[in-house]
Amino acid sequence: MVEHPAEPLASTLAEKVDQQLRQKYADVAMPGNRKVAADIERQTGRRLSGAYIAQLRNGTQTNPTSHTLQILADFFGVHPGYFAAVTPAPGDGSYGAAREAIVDGTVQAINARLMDASVETRRAALAAVEFVLQHDERHRQGEQRRP
């Protein structure tokens, strides 16, 4: 997976595609949709039309197939789940931290590494994450008590 610098969290599919394109082509002028389509085909061996890329970028195409999401994910080096809608739960104070983790790629990287793992391995990873979070919480509480 490609690590990306933190940017504001994109919420719509169009914003996510645009954000990934800016990162992919950060060192060159932003190409047109036909060039992006050609680059996708060259890199992945699968085809999306320039017109379809335009629809993704301008927000008129908001419900691509899982096949299309996989092509985009392979091209950008992210998990297909990256393109899913991100909707905060109202009043959920933990959303900010989750949002930051998603933006910096950590959650995506962990998720991608565990995709093909066994159920037992995924459960062990979850237990390890819970342990680390509990340790972090105890550490933060200890810092708050100090004068």
Short mmCIF file of N, CA and C in Angstrom, two decimals:
data_model
loop_
_atom_site.label_atom_id
_atom_site.label_comp_id
_atom_site.label_asym_id
_atom_site.label_seq_id
_atom_site.Cartn_x
_atom_site.Cartn_y
_atom_site.Cartn_z
N MET A 1 0.83 -1.19 0.00
CA MET A 1 0.00 0.00 0.00
C MET A 1 0.88 1.25 0.00
N VAL A 2 0.37 2.28 -0.59
CA VAL A 2 1.09 3.54 -0.68
C VAL A 2 0.72 4.38 0.53
N GLU A 3 1.70 4.97 1.18
CA GLU A 3 1.41 5.88 2.28
C GLU A 3 1.22 7.27 1.71
N HIS A 4 0.19 7.95 2.18
CA HIS A 4 -0.13 9.27 1.67
C HIS A 4 -0.02 10.29 2.80
N PRO A 5 0.43 11.48 2.48
CA PRO A 5 0.46 12.51 3.51
C PRO A 5 -0.96 12.86 3.93
N ALA A 6 -1.10 13.31 5.16
CA ALA A 6 -2.42 13.65 5.68
C ALA A 6 -3.01 14.83 4.92
N GLU A 7 -4.23 14.66 4.48
CA GLU A 7 -5.01 15.71 3.84
C GLU A 7 -6.37 15.67 4.52
N PRO A 8 -7.17 16.70 4.32
CA PRO A 8 -8.52 16.62 4.86
C PRO A 8 -9.21 15.37 4.30
N LEU A 9 -10.02 14.74 5.13
CA LEU A 9 -10.69 13.51 4.74
C LEU A 9 -11.72 13.78 3.65
N ALA A 10 -11.55 13.12 2.53
CA ALA A 10 -12.52 13.22 1.44
C ALA A 10 -13.73 12.36 1.81
N SER A 11 -14.92 12.87 1.56
CA SER A 11 -16.10 12.10 1.95
C SER A 11 -16.87 11.54 0.77
N THR A 12 -16.90 12.23 -0.36
CA THR A 12 -17.62 11.71 -1.51
C THR A 12 -16.67 10.92 -2.40
N LEU A 13 -17.25 10.08 -3.23
CA LEU A 13 -16.43 9.31 -4.16
C LEU A 13 -15.62 10.24 -5.06
N ALA A 14 -16.25 11.29 -5.56
CA ALA A 14 -15.55 12.25 -6.43
C ALA A 14 -14.36 12.87 -5.70
N GLU A 15 -14.55 13.25 -4.44
CA GLU A 15 -13.45 13.84 -3.66
C GLU A 15 -12.33 12.83 -3.46
N LYS A 16 -12.70 11.57 -3.21
CA LYS A 16 -11.68 10.55 -2.99
C LYS A 16 -10.88 10.27 -4.25
N VAL A 17 -11.57 10.18 -5.38
CA VAL A 17 -10.87 9.97 -6.65
C VAL A 17 -9.95 11.15 -6.93
N ASP A 18 -10.47 12.36 -6.73
CA ASP A 18 -9.67 13.56 -6.96
C ASP A 18 -8.45 13.59 -6.04
N GLN A 19 -8.64 13.26 -4.77
CA GLN A 19 -7.54 13.26 -3.82
C GLN A 19 -6.47 12.24 -4.23
N GLN A 20 -6.90 11.07 -4.63
CA GLN A 20 -5.94 10.05 -5.05
C GLN A 20 -5.20 10.47 -6.33
N LEU A 21 -5.92 11.11 -7.24
CA LEU A 21 -5.27 11.59 -8.46
C LEU A 21 -4.23 12.67 -8.15
N ARG A 22 -4.56 13.58 -7.24
CA ARG A 22 -3.59 14.63 -6.86
C ARG A 22 -2.34 13.99 -6.27
N GLN A 23 -2.51 12.96 -5.47
CA GLN A 23 -1.36 12.30 -4.87
C GLN A 23 -0.58 11.49 -5.90
N LYS A 24 -1.28 10.81 -6.78
CA LYS A 24 -0.62 9.98 -7.79
C LYS A 24 0.19 10.84 -8.76
N TYR A 25 -0.35 12.00 -9.11
CA TYR A 25 0.30 12.86 -10.10
C TYR A 25 0.88 14.12 -9.44
N ALA A 26 1.31 13.99 -8.21
CA ALA A 26 1.80 15.16 -7.46
C ALA A 26 3.02 15.81 -8.11
N ASP A 27 3.82 15.03 -8.80
CA ASP A 27 5.06 15.55 -9.37
C ASP A 27 4.93 16.02 -10.82
N VAL A 28 3.75 15.90 -11.38
CA VAL A 28 3.53 16.31 -12.78
C VAL A 28 2.21 17.07 -12.87
N ALA A 29 1.99 17.68 -14.02
CA ALA A 29 0.72 18.38 -14.25
C ALA A 29 -0.41 17.35 -14.25
N MET A 30 -1.54 17.74 -13.68
CA MET A 30 -2.69 16.83 -13.61
C MET A 30 -3.12 16.46 -15.03
N PRO A 31 -3.12 15.16 -15.34
CA PRO A 31 -3.50 14.74 -16.69
C PRO A 31 -5.02 14.80 -16.90
N GLY A 32 -5.41 14.78 -18.15
CA GLY A 32 -6.83 14.71 -18.48
C GLY A 32 -7.38 13.31 -18.24
N ASN A 33 -8.67 13.18 -18.38
CA ASN A 33 -9.34 11.92 -18.09
C ASN A 33 -8.92 10.78 -19.02
N ARG A 34 -8.69 11.08 -20.30
CA ARG A 34 -8.24 10.04 -21.23
C ARG A 34 -6.86 9.52 -20.86
N LYS A 35 -5.98 10.42 -20.44
CA LYS A 35 -4.63 10.02 -20.02
C LYS A 35 -4.71 9.16 -18.76
N VAL A 36 -5.56 9.57 -17.81
CA VAL A 36 -5.74 8.77 -16.59
C VAL A 36 -6.25 7.38 -16.96
N ALA A 37 -7.24 7.32 -17.86
CA ALA A 37 -7.78 6.02 -18.29
C ALA A 37 -6.69 5.16 -18.92
N ALA A 38 -5.85 5.77 -19.76
CA ALA A 38 -4.75 5.03 -20.39
C ALA A 38 -3.75 4.55 -19.35
N ASP A 39 -3.46 5.38 -18.35
CA ASP A 39 -2.54 4.99 -17.28
C ASP A 39 -3.12 3.84 -16.46
N ILE A 40 -4.42 3.89 -16.21
CA ILE A 40 -5.08 2.80 -15.46
C ILE A 40 -4.94 1.50 -16.23
N GLU A 41 -5.23 1.55 -17.53
CA GLU A 41 -5.14 0.33 -18.34
C GLU A 41 -3.70 -0.19 -18.41
N ARG A 42 -2.76 0.71 -18.58
CA ARG A 42 -1.34 0.32 -18.65
C ARG A 42 -0.89 -0.31 -17.32
N GLN A 43 -1.31 0.26 -16.20
CA GLN A 43 -0.85 -0.22 -14.90
C GLN A 43 -1.60 -1.47 -14.42
N THR A 44 -2.91 -1.53 -14.67
CA THR A 44 -3.71 -2.63 -14.12
C THR A 44 -4.08 -3.69 -15.14
N GLY A 45 -3.98 -3.34 -16.43
CA GLY A 45 -4.41 -4.28 -17.46
C GLY A 45 -5.92 -4.31 -17.65
N ARG A 46 -6.62 -3.43 -16.95
CA ARG A 46 -8.08 -3.36 -17.06
C ARG A 46 -8.47 -1.96 -17.51
N ARG A 47 -9.62 -1.86 -18.16
CA ARG A 47 -9.97 -0.61 -18.82
C ARG A 47 -11.15 0.09 -18.16
N LEU A 48 -10.99 1.39 -17.98
CA LEU A 48 -12.08 2.32 -17.66
C LEU A 48 -11.98 3.42 -18.71
N SER A 49 -13.11 3.88 -19.22
CA SER A 49 -13.06 4.91 -20.26
C SER A 49 -12.76 6.28 -19.65
N GLY A 50 -12.26 7.17 -20.50
CA GLY A 50 -12.03 8.54 -20.07
C GLY A 50 -13.33 9.21 -19.63
N ALA A 51 -14.43 8.89 -20.33
CA ALA A 51 -15.73 9.46 -19.97
C ALA A 51 -16.16 8.98 -18.58
N TYR A 52 -15.89 7.72 -18.28
CA TYR A 52 -16.26 7.18 -16.97
C TYR A 52 -15.40 7.83 -15.87
N ILE A 53 -14.13 8.02 -16.16
CA ILE A 53 -13.25 8.72 -15.21
C ILE A 53 -13.81 10.11 -14.95
N ALA A 54 -14.25 10.79 -16.00
CA ALA A 54 -14.83 12.13 -15.84
C ALA A 54 -16.06 12.08 -14.94
N GLN A 55 -16.91 11.08 -15.12
CA GLN A 55 -18.11 10.95 -14.29
C GLN A 55 -17.74 10.71 -12.83
N LEU A 56 -16.72 9.90 -12.60
CA LEU A 56 -16.27 9.67 -11.22
C LEU A 56 -15.75 10.97 -10.61
N ARG A 57 -15.00 11.71 -11.40
CA ARG A 57 -14.38 12.94 -10.89
C ARG A 57 -15.38 14.06 -10.65
N ASN A 58 -16.41 14.15 -11.50
CA ASN A 58 -17.36 15.25 -11.33
C ASN A 58 -18.57 14.88 -10.48
N GLY A 59 -18.63 13.65 -10.00
CA GLY A 59 -19.68 13.26 -9.08
C GLY A 59 -20.97 12.78 -9.72
N THR A 60 -21.02 12.65 -11.03
CA THR A 60 -22.24 12.13 -11.65
C THR A 60 -22.32 10.61 -11.56
N GLN A 61 -21.19 9.94 -11.39
CA GLN A 61 -21.16 8.50 -11.15
C GLN A 61 -20.83 8.30 -9.68
N THR A 62 -21.82 7.84 -8.91
CA THR A 62 -21.62 7.71 -7.47
C THR A 62 -21.75 6.28 -6.96
N ASN A 63 -22.04 5.34 -7.85
CA ASN A 63 -22.26 3.96 -7.41
C ASN A 63 -21.56 2.97 -8.34
N PRO A 64 -20.22 3.01 -8.37
CA PRO A 64 -19.50 2.09 -9.26
C PRO A 64 -19.59 0.65 -8.76
N THR A 65 -19.36 -0.27 -9.66
CA THR A 65 -19.38 -1.68 -9.31
C THR A 65 -18.15 -2.02 -8.46
N SER A 66 -18.21 -3.17 -7.81
CA SER A 66 -17.05 -3.61 -7.02
C SER A 66 -15.86 -3.85 -7.95
N HIS A 67 -16.12 -4.27 -9.17
CA HIS A 67 -15.04 -4.46 -10.16
C HIS A 67 -14.33 -3.14 -10.43
N THR A 68 -15.11 -2.07 -10.62
CA THR A 68 -14.53 -0.75 -10.87
C THR A 68 -13.74 -0.27 -9.65
N LEU A 69 -14.30 -0.49 -8.46
CA LEU A 69 -13.59 -0.08 -7.24
C LEU A 69 -12.27 -0.82 -7.10
N GLN A 70 -12.25 -2.09 -7.50
CA GLN A 70 -11.01 -2.86 -7.42
C GLN A 70 -9.98 -2.31 -8.41
N ILE A 71 -10.43 -1.93 -9.60
CA ILE A 71 -9.51 -1.33 -10.58
C ILE A 71 -8.91 -0.05 -10.01
N LEU A 72 -9.77 0.81 -9.46
CA LEU A 72 -9.28 2.07 -8.88
C LEU A 72 -8.33 1.80 -7.72
N ALA A 73 -8.69 0.85 -6.87
CA ALA A 73 -7.84 0.52 -5.72
C ALA A 73 -6.47 0.03 -6.17
N ASP A 74 -6.45 -0.83 -7.17
CA ASP A 74 -5.17 -1.33 -7.68
C ASP A 74 -4.34 -0.20 -8.28
N PHE A 75 -4.99 0.68 -8.99
CA PHE A 75 -4.29 1.79 -9.63
C PHE A 75 -3.69 2.74 -8.60
N PHE A 76 -4.47 3.06 -7.56
CA PHE A 76 -4.02 4.03 -6.57
C PHE A 76 -3.23 3.39 -5.43
N GLY A 77 -3.25 2.07 -5.32
CA GLY A 77 -2.52 1.41 -4.24
C GLY A 77 -3.21 1.54 -2.89
N VAL A 78 -4.54 1.53 -2.91
CA VAL A 78 -5.31 1.59 -1.67
C VAL A 78 -6.24 0.38 -1.63
N HIS A 79 -6.86 0.17 -0.50
CA HIS A 79 -7.85 -0.90 -0.37
C HIS A 79 -9.16 -0.42 -1.01
N PRO A 80 -9.92 -1.31 -1.65
CA PRO A 80 -11.19 -0.88 -2.26
C PRO A 80 -12.13 -0.22 -1.26
N GLY A 81 -12.04 -0.59 0.01
CA GLY A 81 -12.87 0.02 1.05
C GLY A 81 -12.61 1.50 1.23
N TYR A 82 -11.46 1.97 0.76
CA TYR A 82 -11.16 3.40 0.85
C TYR A 82 -12.26 4.23 0.19
N PHE A 83 -12.85 3.70 -0.87
CA PHE A 83 -13.83 4.46 -1.63
C PHE A 83 -15.23 4.40 -1.03
N ALA A 84 -15.42 3.66 0.06
CA ALA A 84 -16.72 3.60 0.72
C ALA A 84 -17.04 4.94 1.36
N ALA A 85 -18.32 5.18 1.54
CA ALA A 85 -18.76 6.43 2.16
C ALA A 85 -18.29 6.47 3.61
N VAL A 86 -17.86 7.64 4.05
CA VAL A 86 -17.47 7.86 5.44
C VAL A 86 -18.48 8.82 6.04
N THR A 87 -19.27 8.31 6.97
CA THR A 87 -20.28 9.14 7.59
C THR A 87 -20.09 9.09 9.09
N PRO A 88 -19.80 10.21 9.73
CA PRO A 88 -19.60 10.20 11.17
C PRO A 88 -20.90 9.93 11.91
N ALA A 89 -20.79 9.22 13.00
CA ALA A 89 -21.95 9.05 13.86
C ALA A 89 -22.16 10.35 14.61
N PRO A 90 -23.39 10.85 14.66
CA PRO A 90 -23.63 12.12 15.35
C PRO A 90 -23.15 12.06 16.80
N GLY A 91 -22.37 13.04 17.20
CA GLY A 91 -21.91 13.14 18.58
C GLY A 91 -20.85 12.12 18.94
N ASP A 92 -20.30 11.42 17.98
CA ASP A 92 -19.29 10.41 18.26
C ASP A 92 -17.94 11.09 18.40
N GLY A 93 -17.47 11.24 19.62
CA GLY A 93 -16.21 11.92 19.89
C GLY A 93 -15.01 11.18 19.36
N SER A 94 -15.13 9.88 19.13
CA SER A 94 -13.99 9.11 18.64
C SER A 94 -13.81 9.25 17.14
N TYR A 95 -14.74 9.88 16.48
CA TYR A 95 -14.67 9.98 15.02
C TYR A 95 -13.44 10.75 14.57
N GLY A 96 -13.06 11.79 15.30
CA GLY A 96 -11.90 12.58 14.92
C GLY A 96 -10.64 11.75 14.85
N ALA A 97 -10.42 10.90 15.85
CA ALA A 97 -9.23 10.05 15.86
C ALA A 97 -9.30 9.02 14.74
N ALA A 98 -10.47 8.44 14.54
CA ALA A 98 -10.63 7.46 13.47
C ALA A 98 -10.37 8.12 12.12
N ARG A 99 -10.86 9.32 11.98
CA ARG A 99 -10.69 10.07 10.74
C ARG A 99 -9.20 10.30 10.46
N GLU A 100 -8.46 10.72 11.50
CA GLU A 100 -7.03 10.96 11.33
C GLU A 100 -6.30 9.68 10.93
N ALA A 101 -6.68 8.57 11.56
CA ALA A 101 -6.03 7.29 11.25
C ALA A 101 -6.31 6.87 9.82
N ILE A 102 -7.53 7.09 9.36
CA ILE A 102 -7.86 6.74 7.98
C ILE A 102 -7.05 7.60 7.03
N VAL A 103 -6.98 8.90 7.32
CA VAL A 103 -6.26 9.81 6.43
C VAL A 103 -4.80 9.43 6.33
N ASP A 104 -4.16 9.11 7.43
CA ASP A 104 -2.73 8.82 7.34
C ASP A 104 -2.44 7.42 6.82
N GLY A 105 -3.47 6.68 6.49
CA GLY A 105 -3.28 5.38 5.85
C GLY A 105 -3.07 4.22 6.80
N THR A 106 -2.97 4.48 8.09
CA THR A 106 -2.68 3.42 9.04
C THR A 106 -3.78 2.37 9.05
N VAL A 107 -5.01 2.80 9.17
CA VAL A 107 -6.12 1.84 9.23
C VAL A 107 -6.20 1.05 7.94
N GLN A 108 -6.04 1.72 6.82
CA GLN A 108 -6.08 1.03 5.53
C GLN A 108 -4.96 0.00 5.43
N ALA A 109 -3.78 0.36 5.87
CA ALA A 109 -2.64 -0.55 5.79
C ALA A 109 -2.87 -1.78 6.66
N ILE A 110 -3.37 -1.56 7.87
CA ILE A 110 -3.65 -2.69 8.77
C ILE A 110 -4.72 -3.58 8.15
N ASN A 111 -5.79 -2.96 7.68
CA ASN A 111 -6.88 -3.71 7.07
C ASN A 111 -6.39 -4.53 5.88
N ALA A 112 -5.59 -3.93 5.04
CA ALA A 112 -5.10 -4.63 3.85
C ALA A 112 -4.24 -5.83 4.24
N ARG A 113 -3.42 -5.67 5.27
CA ARG A 113 -2.55 -6.77 5.70
C ARG A 113 -3.37 -7.94 6.26
N LEU A 114 -4.53 -7.64 6.84
CA LEU A 114 -5.33 -8.68 7.47
C LEU A 114 -6.40 -9.28 6.56
N MET A 115 -6.56 -8.73 5.37
CA MET A 115 -7.62 -9.20 4.46
C MET A 115 -7.55 -10.70 4.21
N ASP A 116 -6.38 -11.24 4.00
CA ASP A 116 -6.25 -12.65 3.67
C ASP A 116 -5.85 -13.51 4.86
N ALA A 117 -5.84 -12.92 6.04
CA ALA A 117 -5.46 -13.66 7.24
C ALA A 117 -6.60 -14.56 7.69
N SER A 118 -6.26 -15.56 8.46
CA SER A 118 -7.27 -16.46 9.00
C SER A 118 -8.11 -15.73 10.05
N VAL A 119 -9.25 -16.31 10.37
CA VAL A 119 -10.11 -15.73 11.40
C VAL A 119 -9.35 -15.64 12.72
N GLU A 120 -8.59 -16.67 13.05
CA GLU A 120 -7.83 -16.67 14.30
C GLU A 120 -6.82 -15.53 14.32
N THR A 121 -6.15 -15.32 13.21
CA THR A 121 -5.16 -14.24 13.13
C THR A 121 -5.84 -12.88 13.27
N ARG A 122 -6.98 -12.70 12.62
CA ARG A 122 -7.69 -11.41 12.74
C ARG A 122 -8.15 -11.18 14.17
N ARG A 123 -8.60 -12.23 14.84
CA ARG A 123 -9.01 -12.09 16.25
C ARG A 123 -7.81 -11.75 17.13
N ALA A 124 -6.68 -12.37 16.87
CA ALA A 124 -5.46 -12.07 17.63
C ALA A 124 -5.04 -10.63 17.39
N ALA A 125 -5.14 -10.17 16.15
CA ALA A 125 -4.79 -8.78 15.84
C ALA A 125 -5.72 -7.82 16.57
N LEU A 126 -7.00 -8.13 16.60
CA LEU A 126 -7.96 -7.28 17.32
C LEU A 126 -7.63 -7.25 18.81
N ALA A 127 -7.29 -8.39 19.38
CA ALA A 127 -6.92 -8.43 20.80
C ALA A 127 -5.67 -7.59 21.05
N ALA A 128 -4.71 -7.65 20.14
CA ALA A 128 -3.50 -6.84 20.29
C ALA A 128 -3.82 -5.36 20.21
N VAL A 129 -4.69 -4.98 19.30
CA VAL A 129 -5.09 -3.57 19.19
C VAL A 129 -5.79 -3.13 20.46
N GLU A 130 -6.69 -3.95 20.99
CA GLU A 130 -7.38 -3.61 22.23
C GLU A 130 -6.38 -3.43 23.38
N PHE A 131 -5.39 -4.31 23.47
CA PHE A 131 -4.37 -4.21 24.50
C PHE A 131 -3.61 -2.88 24.38
N VAL A 132 -3.20 -2.55 23.17
CA VAL A 132 -2.46 -1.30 22.95
C VAL A 132 -3.32 -0.09 23.30
N LEU A 133 -4.59 -0.12 22.92
CA LEU A 133 -5.48 1.01 23.24
C LEU A 133 -5.69 1.16 24.75
N GLN A 134 -5.82 0.04 25.45
CA GLN A 134 -5.95 0.10 26.91
C GLN A 134 -4.68 0.66 27.54
N HIS A 135 -3.53 0.22 27.06
CA HIS A 135 -2.26 0.74 27.56
C HIS A 135 -2.16 2.24 27.31
N ASP A 136 -2.54 2.67 26.12
CA ASP A 136 -2.50 4.09 25.76
C ASP A 136 -3.43 4.89 26.67
N GLU A 137 -4.61 4.37 26.93
CA GLU A 137 -5.57 5.07 27.80
C GLU A 137 -5.02 5.19 29.22
N ARG A 138 -4.44 4.11 29.75
CA ARG A 138 -3.85 4.17 31.10
C ARG A 138 -2.72 5.19 31.14
N HIS A 139 -1.91 5.23 30.10
CA HIS A 139 -0.81 6.19 30.03
C HIS A 139 -1.34 7.62 30.03
N ARG A 140 -2.38 7.88 29.22
CA ARG A 140 -2.95 9.23 29.16
C ARG A 140 -3.57 9.63 30.50
N GLN A 141 -4.22 8.69 31.16
CA GLN A 141 -4.81 8.99 32.47
C GLN A 141 -3.74 9.31 33.48
N GLY A 142 -2.61 8.60 33.43
CA GLY A 142 -1.50 8.86 34.33
C GLY A 142 -0.90 10.23 34.11
N GLU A 143 -0.83 10.68 32.87
CA GLU A 143 -0.30 12.01 32.57
C GLU A 143 -1.24 13.10 33.06
N GLN A 144 -2.53 12.85 33.03
CA GLN A 144 -3.51 13.86 33.46
C GLN A 144 -3.48 14.05 34.97
N ARG A 145 -3.07 13.02 35.71
CA ARG A 145 -3.04 13.12 37.18
C ARG A 145 -1.82 13.87 37.69
N ARG A 146 -0.78 13.96 36.88
CA ARG A 146 0.44 14.62 37.33
C ARG A 146 0.22 16.12 37.44
N PRO A 147 0.82 16.75 38.49
CA PRO A 147 0.63 18.21 38.66
C PRO A 147 1.36 19.01 37.62
#
